[in-house]
Structures are given as structure tokens and as C-alpha cells.
Coordinates of C-alpha atoms in Angstrom, one line a residue:
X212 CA 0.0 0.0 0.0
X213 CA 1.6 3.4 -0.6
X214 CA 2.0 5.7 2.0
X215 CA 2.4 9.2 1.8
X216 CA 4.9 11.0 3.4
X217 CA 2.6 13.9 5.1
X218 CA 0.3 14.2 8.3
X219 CA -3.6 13.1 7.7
X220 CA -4.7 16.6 8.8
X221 CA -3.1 18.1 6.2
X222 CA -4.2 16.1 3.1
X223 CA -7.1 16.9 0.8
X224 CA -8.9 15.1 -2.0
X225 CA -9.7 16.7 -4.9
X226 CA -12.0 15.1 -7.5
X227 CA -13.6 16.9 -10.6
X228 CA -15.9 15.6 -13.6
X229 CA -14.9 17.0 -16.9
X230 CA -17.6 19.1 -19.0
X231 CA -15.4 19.9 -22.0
X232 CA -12.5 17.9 -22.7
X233 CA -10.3 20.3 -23.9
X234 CA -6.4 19.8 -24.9
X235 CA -4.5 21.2 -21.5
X236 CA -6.5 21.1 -19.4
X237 CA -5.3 18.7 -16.7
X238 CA -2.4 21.3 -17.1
X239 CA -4.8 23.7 -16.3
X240 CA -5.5 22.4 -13.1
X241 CA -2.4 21.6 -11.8
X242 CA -0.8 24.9 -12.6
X243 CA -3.6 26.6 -10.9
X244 CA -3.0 24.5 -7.6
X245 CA 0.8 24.9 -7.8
X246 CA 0.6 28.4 -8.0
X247 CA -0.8 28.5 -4.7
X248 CA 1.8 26.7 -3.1
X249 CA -0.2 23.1 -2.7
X250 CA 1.5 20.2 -3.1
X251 CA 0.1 17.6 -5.5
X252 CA 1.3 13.8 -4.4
X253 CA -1.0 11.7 -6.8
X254 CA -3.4 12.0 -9.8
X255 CA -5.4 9.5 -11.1
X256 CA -7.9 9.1 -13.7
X257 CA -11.0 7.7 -12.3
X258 CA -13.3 6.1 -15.0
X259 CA -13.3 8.1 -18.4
X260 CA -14.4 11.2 -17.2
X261 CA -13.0 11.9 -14.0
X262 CA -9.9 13.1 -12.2
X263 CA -8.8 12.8 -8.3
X264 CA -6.0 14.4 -6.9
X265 CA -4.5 13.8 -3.2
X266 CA -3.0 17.4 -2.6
X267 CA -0.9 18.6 0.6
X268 CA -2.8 21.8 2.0
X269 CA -1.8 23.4 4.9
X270 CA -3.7 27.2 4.3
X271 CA -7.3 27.2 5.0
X272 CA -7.1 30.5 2.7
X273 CA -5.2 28.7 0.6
X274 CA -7.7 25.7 0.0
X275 CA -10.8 28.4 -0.3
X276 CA -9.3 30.1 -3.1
X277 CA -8.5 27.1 -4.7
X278 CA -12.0 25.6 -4.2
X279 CA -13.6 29.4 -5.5
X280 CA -11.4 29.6 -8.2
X281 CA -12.4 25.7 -9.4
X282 CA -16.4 26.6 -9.4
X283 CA -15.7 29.3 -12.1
X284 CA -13.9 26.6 -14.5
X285 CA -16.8 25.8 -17.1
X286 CA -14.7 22.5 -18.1
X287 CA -15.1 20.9 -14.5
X288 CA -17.5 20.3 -12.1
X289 CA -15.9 19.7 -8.6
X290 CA -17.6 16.4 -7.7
X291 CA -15.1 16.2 -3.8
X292 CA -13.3 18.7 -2.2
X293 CA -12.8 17.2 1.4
X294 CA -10.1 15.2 3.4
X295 CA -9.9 12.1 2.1
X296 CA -12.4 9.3 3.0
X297 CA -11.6 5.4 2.3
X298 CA -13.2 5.2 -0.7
X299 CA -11.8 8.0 -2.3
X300 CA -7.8 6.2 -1.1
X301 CA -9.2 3.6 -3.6
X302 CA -10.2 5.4 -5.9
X303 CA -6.9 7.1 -5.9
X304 CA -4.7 3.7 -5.9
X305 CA -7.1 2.0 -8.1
X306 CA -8.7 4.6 -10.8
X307 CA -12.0 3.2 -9.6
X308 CA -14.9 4.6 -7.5
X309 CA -16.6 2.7 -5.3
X310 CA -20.6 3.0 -5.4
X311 CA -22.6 1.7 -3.0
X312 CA -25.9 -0.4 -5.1
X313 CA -27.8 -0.5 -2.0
X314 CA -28.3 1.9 0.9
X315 CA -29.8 0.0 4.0
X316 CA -27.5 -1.6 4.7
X317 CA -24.4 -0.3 2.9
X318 CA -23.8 -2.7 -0.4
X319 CA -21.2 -2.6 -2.5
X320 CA -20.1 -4.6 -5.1
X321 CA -17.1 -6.8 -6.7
X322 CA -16.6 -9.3 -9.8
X323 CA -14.2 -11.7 -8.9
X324 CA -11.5 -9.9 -11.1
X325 CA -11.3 -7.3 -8.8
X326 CA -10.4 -8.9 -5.9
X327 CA -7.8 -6.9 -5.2
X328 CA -9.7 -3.5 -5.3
X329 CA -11.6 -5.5 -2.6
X330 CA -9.0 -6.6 -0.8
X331 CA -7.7 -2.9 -0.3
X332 CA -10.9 -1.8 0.7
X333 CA -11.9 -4.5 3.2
X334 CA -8.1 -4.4 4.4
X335 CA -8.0 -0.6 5.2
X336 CA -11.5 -1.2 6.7
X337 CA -9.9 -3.6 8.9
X338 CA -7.0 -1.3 9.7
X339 CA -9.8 1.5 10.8
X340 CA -10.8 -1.1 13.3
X341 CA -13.6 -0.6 15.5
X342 CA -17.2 -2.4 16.4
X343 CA -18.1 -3.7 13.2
X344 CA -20.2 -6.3 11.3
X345 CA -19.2 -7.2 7.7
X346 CA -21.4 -9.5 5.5
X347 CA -20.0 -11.1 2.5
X348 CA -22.7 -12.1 -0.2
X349 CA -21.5 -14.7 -2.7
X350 CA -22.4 -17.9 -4.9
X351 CA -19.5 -21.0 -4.1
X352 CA -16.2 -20.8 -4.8
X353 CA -16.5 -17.0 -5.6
X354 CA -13.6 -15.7 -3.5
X355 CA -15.6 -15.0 -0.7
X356 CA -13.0 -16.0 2.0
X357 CA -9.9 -15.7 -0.1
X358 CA -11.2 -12.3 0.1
X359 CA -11.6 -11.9 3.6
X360 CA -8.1 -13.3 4.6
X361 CA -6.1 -11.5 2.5
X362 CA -7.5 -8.6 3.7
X363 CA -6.8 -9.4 7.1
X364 CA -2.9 -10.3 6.0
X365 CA -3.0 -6.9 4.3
X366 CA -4.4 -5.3 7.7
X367 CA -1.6 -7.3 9.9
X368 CA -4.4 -8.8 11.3
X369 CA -4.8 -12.4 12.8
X370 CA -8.0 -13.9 11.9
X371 CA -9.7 -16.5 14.0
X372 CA -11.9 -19.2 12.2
X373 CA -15.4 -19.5 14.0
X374 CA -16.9 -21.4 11.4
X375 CA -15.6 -22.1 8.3
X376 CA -15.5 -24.9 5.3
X377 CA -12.0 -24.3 4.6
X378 CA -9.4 -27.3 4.6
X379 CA -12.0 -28.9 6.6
X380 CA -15.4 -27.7 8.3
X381 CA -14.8 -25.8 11.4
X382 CA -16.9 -24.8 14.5
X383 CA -15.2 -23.3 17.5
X384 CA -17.5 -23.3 20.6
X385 CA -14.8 -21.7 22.6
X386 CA -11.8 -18.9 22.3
X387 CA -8.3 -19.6 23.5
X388 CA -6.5 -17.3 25.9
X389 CA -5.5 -14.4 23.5
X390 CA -7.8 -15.0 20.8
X391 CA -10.2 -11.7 21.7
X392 CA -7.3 -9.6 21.4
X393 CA -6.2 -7.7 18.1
X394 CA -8.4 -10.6 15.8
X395 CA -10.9 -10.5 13.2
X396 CA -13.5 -13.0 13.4
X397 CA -14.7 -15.0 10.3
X398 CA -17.9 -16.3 10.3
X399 CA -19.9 -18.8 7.8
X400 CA -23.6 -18.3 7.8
X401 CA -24.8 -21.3 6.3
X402 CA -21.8 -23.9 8.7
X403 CA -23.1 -22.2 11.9
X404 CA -26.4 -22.4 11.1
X405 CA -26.9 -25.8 9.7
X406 CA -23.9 -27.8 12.4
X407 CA -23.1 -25.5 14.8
X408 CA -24.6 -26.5 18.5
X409 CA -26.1 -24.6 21.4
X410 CA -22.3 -23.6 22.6
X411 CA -21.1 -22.3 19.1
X412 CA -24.1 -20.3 19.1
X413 CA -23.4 -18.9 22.5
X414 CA -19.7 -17.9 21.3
X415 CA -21.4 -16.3 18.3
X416 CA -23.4 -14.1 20.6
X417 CA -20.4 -13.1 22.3
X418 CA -18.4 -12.2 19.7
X419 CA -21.1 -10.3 18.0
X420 CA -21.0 -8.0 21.2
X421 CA -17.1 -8.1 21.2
X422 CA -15.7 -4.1 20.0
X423 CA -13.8 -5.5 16.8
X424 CA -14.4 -6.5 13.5
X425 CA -16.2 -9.4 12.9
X426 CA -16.5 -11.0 8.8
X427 CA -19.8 -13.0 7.9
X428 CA -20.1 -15.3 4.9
X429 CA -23.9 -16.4 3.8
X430 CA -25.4 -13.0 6.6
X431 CA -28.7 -13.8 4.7
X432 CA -28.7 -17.3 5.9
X433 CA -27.9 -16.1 9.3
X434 CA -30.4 -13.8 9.3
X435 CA -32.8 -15.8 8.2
X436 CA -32.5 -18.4 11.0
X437 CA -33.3 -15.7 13.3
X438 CA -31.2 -16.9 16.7
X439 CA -28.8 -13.7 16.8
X440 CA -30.3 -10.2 15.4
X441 CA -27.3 -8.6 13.3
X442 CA -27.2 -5.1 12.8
X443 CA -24.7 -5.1 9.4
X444 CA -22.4 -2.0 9.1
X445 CA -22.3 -2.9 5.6
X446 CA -22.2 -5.7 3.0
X447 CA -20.0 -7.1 0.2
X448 CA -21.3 -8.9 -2.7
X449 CA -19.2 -10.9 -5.0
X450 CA -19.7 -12.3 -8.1
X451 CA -17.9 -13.7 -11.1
X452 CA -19.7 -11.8 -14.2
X453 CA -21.5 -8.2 -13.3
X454 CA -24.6 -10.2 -14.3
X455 CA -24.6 -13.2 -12.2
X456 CA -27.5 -13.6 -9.3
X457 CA -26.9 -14.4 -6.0
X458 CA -29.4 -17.0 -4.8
X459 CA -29.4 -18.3 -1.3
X460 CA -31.9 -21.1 -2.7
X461 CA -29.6 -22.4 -4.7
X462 CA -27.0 -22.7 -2.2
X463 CA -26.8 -26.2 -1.0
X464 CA -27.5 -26.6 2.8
X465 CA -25.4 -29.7 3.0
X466 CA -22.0 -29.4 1.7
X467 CA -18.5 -30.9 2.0
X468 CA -15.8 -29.3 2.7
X469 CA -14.4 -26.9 -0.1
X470 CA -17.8 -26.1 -1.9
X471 CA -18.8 -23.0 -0.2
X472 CA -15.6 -20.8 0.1

């Protein structure tokens, strides 16, 4: 992941929509911040259209001008002018912008050949840290806990298997000494709710209450056993083509190991 050499407080994203693609006038733009004395440490080309910047800004003055002087350009419209959020790091590092397809909860969503656009974003989510609940929505053998562990190897993170059909199906019905510190939990939906026991469920309900980040796999099918009420901070959905359902139905409920991850 890059890092750039600067304070957080003093970074700002910059990201504009061009009206009139004239010759220059990138040029334009960056002349126009340069003469003001901001530093510009990336530029990226977001879709067809659209340009981000990540510029160094310590002048509040400084940053007003610029912003005044950027509403009178006809060939832009400023879509962000703001420190920089998560989604607009990715969309820096990957000339891609994140849209969320659903509001309530939070959906965004991934073809399997951008795994690694996925991987940034669910690893710098993990890095963030905090009380959270992530659902990951996905047919078999989609990517769906590749996903989720790389981006806990990309976070430094360990990750603790509560249930799981990898190597071999797994359900924990207790934590070991250490295990609640520093760790993301991984959950399968459909494992925990078609083997797991009356103590795996209990761990579930205390790890769901736990302040870190806990990763769900099949959150429909958890949800729709209704044992534990899950309040998602938001949910991923994976697919191979853009145009592929995802159908809990057709999921199988009884599985050997392998067929679900």
C-alpha cells in the first residue's frame, strides 16, 4: 500500500468531472494548484471522465481560493473537495470509484476480477478497526473467504476461524486465551447455522457483542434463522460476471468441505 509522506490533517482530495475535454486542461489544473503553493502527491484518472487528486494543504485561505477559483472553470464540475475518505484512497490507488448499489445496509459490489480492489478496501477497513459487522454475499467458490483473509494479511491482522468450510469444516464453541485480542473473526452463515450446537451459538453471541471487526459469509442465511439479530455495518457482494445472481436457494444446505468458500 503506498504511503504518503505527510500528516492526515493536512491532506485533501480533490476530485472533478470533466464538462469539455479540452487539450491542456489537466495542465490547467495543476498549474492553478501549484501556483498557490499546494503540493500535488498523486493524480489518477477515475473512469473516463473523471480526475482525483491527493494534494498537501496546509492554508485554509489557501484551500478556499482554490475551491472558489475551481467553481468558475466551465470545463469541470468539482464532484469532492474534502479530506480524504476510504473510498476516495481507492479510488486514488485504483482509478476506480466505489458505489454503494444499495443503501440499508451499505452494499457494495465486486466481480471476482477485482479482488484486489476488494482486498484494499476490506483491508483498510480492517486497519480503521472498531465495532463492526461485515457480510459477505457470494455464490461458491467465488472468492468469498480468499477475500476476507487476505484482507486481514493486508491489515496485519490475525483472523480466528469460528466457522468455516475451509481445509476442513470448522466450529469453535470456545476462544483460547489471547484469541479476543487484536483478531478478526470470520464467520460462515450457512456452517453455523446448519452444524453448529447450542455452545457455538453462544460464542457467536459473544463475539457479535465483542468491539472488533467481525467477517460474515452467507449473513442472509444467518439472518434468516433468526437466533442472533445482526445489525450489518455494511455488506459485500461478490460475483464472477457483473450479471450473475446471487441466490441463497440455490445454495446447497449440505456441503462438503471446499464447496462454499
Amino acid at each position: 500500500m503506498k504511503r504518503w509522506p505527510t500528516r492526515i490533517e493536512s491532506l485533501l482530495y480533490l476530485e472533478y468531472d470533466i464538462q469539455q475535454n479540452k487539450p491542456g486542461l489537466l495542465g490547467a489544473v495543476t498549474t492553478l494548484i501549484g501556483m498557490l503553493d499546494l503540493n500535488i502527491l498523486a493524480v489518477t484518472s477515475i473512469g473516463q471522465t473523471r480526475r482525483g487528486l491527493l494534494l498537501e494543504a496546509h492554508s485554509d485561505t489557501k484551500i478556499r481560493t482554490l475551491q472558489e477559483a475551481l467553481l468558475q472553470v466551465a470545463a469541470i464540475k468539482v464532484t469532492a473537495f474534502r479530506r480524504p475518505t476510504l473510498l476516495d484512497r481507492i479510488a486514488l490507488r485504483h482509478g476506480k470509484r466505489l458505489d454503494m448499489a444499495e443503501l440499508n445496509p451499505p452494499t457494495y459490489r465486486f466481480v471476482r476480477e477485482e479482488l484486489g480492489v476488494l482486498v484494499d478496501f476490506l483491508g483498510d477497513t480492517l486497519l480503521e478497526g472498531g465495532n463492526r459487522i461485515i457480510g459477505i454475499r457470494g455464490m461458491p467458490r467465488v472468492g468469498k473467504t480468499e477475500a476476507a483473509i487476505a484482507a486481514c494479511v493486508y491489515a496485519n491482522k490475525r483472523w480466528i476461524l469460528l466457522s468455516s468450510t475451509i481445509i476442513r469444516q470448522t466450529i469453535r464453541t470456545e476462544l483460547l486465551l489471547g484469541e479476543s485480542t487484536n483478531s478478526i473473526f470470520l464467520i460462515d452463515g450457512i456452517t453455523s447455522t446448519t452444524r453448529g450446537n447450542d455452545a457455538h451459538w453462544s460464542l457467536l453471541k459473544n463475539v457479535l457483542e465483542m468491539p472488533t471487526v467481525k467477517i460474515i459469509e452467507h449473513p442472509d442465511v444467518l439472518l434468516r434463522d433468526g437466533r442472533l439479530k445482526i445489525d450489518f455495518d455494511f455488506i459485500i457482494e461478490i460475483r464472477h460476471h457483473e450479471d450473475d445472481d446471487i441466490r441463497c436457494e440455490d445454495i446447497a444446505m449440505s456441503f462438503s468441505a471446499f464447496d462454499l468458500s
